Amino acid sequence: EDQVTQSPEALRLQEGESSSLNCSYTVSGLRGLFWYRQDPGKGPEFLFTLYSAGEEKEKERLKATLTKKESFLHITAPKPEDSATYLCAVQAAGNTGKLIFGQGTTLQVKP
Amino acid sequence: KAGVTQTPRYLIKTRGQQVTLSCSPISGHRSVSWYQQTPGQGLQFLFEYFSETQRNKGNFPGRFSGRQFSNSRSEMNVSTLELGDSALYLCASSVEYTGELFFGEGSRLTVL
């Protein structure tokens, strides 16, 4: 069964304190792994797509990496505005846009 | 470019009633999918439509149904509401088959 597990569930950081979020997955043929950000009361916002092991993507203070079993979202020198829930999702091979989401990591960055 | 629009944003229903939620995708996007989000289960896939055809359906009972119109707008319906149907229902649109989804702000349903 295709599955995504994210850890930790919640993370509190001081402003400027770098850290990483983990996303472990099992899927029958990975077509893509996606990271989203969700703010309270809003729908998820797309951040990154990773397609194959070894791939990396960066955007401002965020960097996503992918191995054959997991993905990491590295947050460098975070700011309070980075506080949000970060969701990881996988898309299995095939003719579908269906995503399987993890439960998310809620990040709080304190000034 | 306008984003994904969902209506209504909030609604309260009682058990046994039915509800219809509406979604207008981003112009040019032909794929629309629906997700249910709850604190306990997270985001769960409901169904996916492309060019008025349901391509994929999640593990939800038959009380959950949907459709897509020729202009790509979509609706989902939940009949015989149960307390457990209380959730945020999210619609997302995309270029076909991609996992890069553009989500609306959701319709928050409360069932009393």
Coordinates of C-alpha atoms in Angstrom, one line a residue, chain B residues 53-99:
Chain B
T53 CA -14.7 12.1 -16.9
Q54 CA -14.0 10.7 -13.5
R55 CA -10.5 9.3 -13.8
N56 CA -9.9 8.1 -10.2
K57 CA -11.8 7.7 -7.0
G58 CA -10.6 7.4 -3.4
N59 CA -11.9 5.1 -0.7
F60 CA -15.0 6.9 0.2
P61 CA -18.6 5.6 0.4
G62 CA -21.0 6.1 -2.4
R63 CA -22.6 9.0 -0.6
F64 CA -19.7 11.1 -2.0
S65 CA -20.1 11.9 -5.6
G66 CA -18.9 14.5 -8.0
R67 CA -19.1 15.7 -11.6
Q68 CA -17.3 18.1 -13.9
F69 CA -18.9 20.3 -16.5
S70 CA -17.8 21.2 -20.0
N71 CA -16.2 24.5 -18.7
S72 CA -14.1 22.4 -16.3
R73 CA -16.0 23.7 -13.3
S74 CA -16.7 20.9 -10.8
E75 CA -19.2 20.1 -8.0
M76 CA -19.1 17.5 -5.3
N77 CA -22.1 16.2 -3.4
V78 CA -22.4 14.4 -0.1
S79 CA -25.7 12.8 0.6
T80 CA -27.1 11.6 4.0
L81 CA -24.6 13.6 5.9
E82 CA -22.9 12.0 9.0
L83 CA -21.1 13.7 11.9
G84 CA -17.8 12.3 10.5
D85 CA -18.2 14.2 7.3
S86 CA -17.3 17.4 9.1
A87 CA -14.1 18.5 7.4
L88 CA -12.4 21.0 5.1
Y89 CA -13.1 20.0 1.5
L90 CA -10.4 21.2 -0.9
C91 CA -10.6 21.4 -4.6
A92 CA -7.4 21.6 -6.7
S93 CA -6.8 22.2 -10.4
S94 CA -3.9 21.3 -12.6
V95 CA -2.6 20.8 -16.0
E96 CA -3.4 17.2 -16.8
Y97 CA -1.7 14.4 -14.8
T98 CA 0.7 16.6 -12.9
G99 CA 1.0 16.6 -9.1

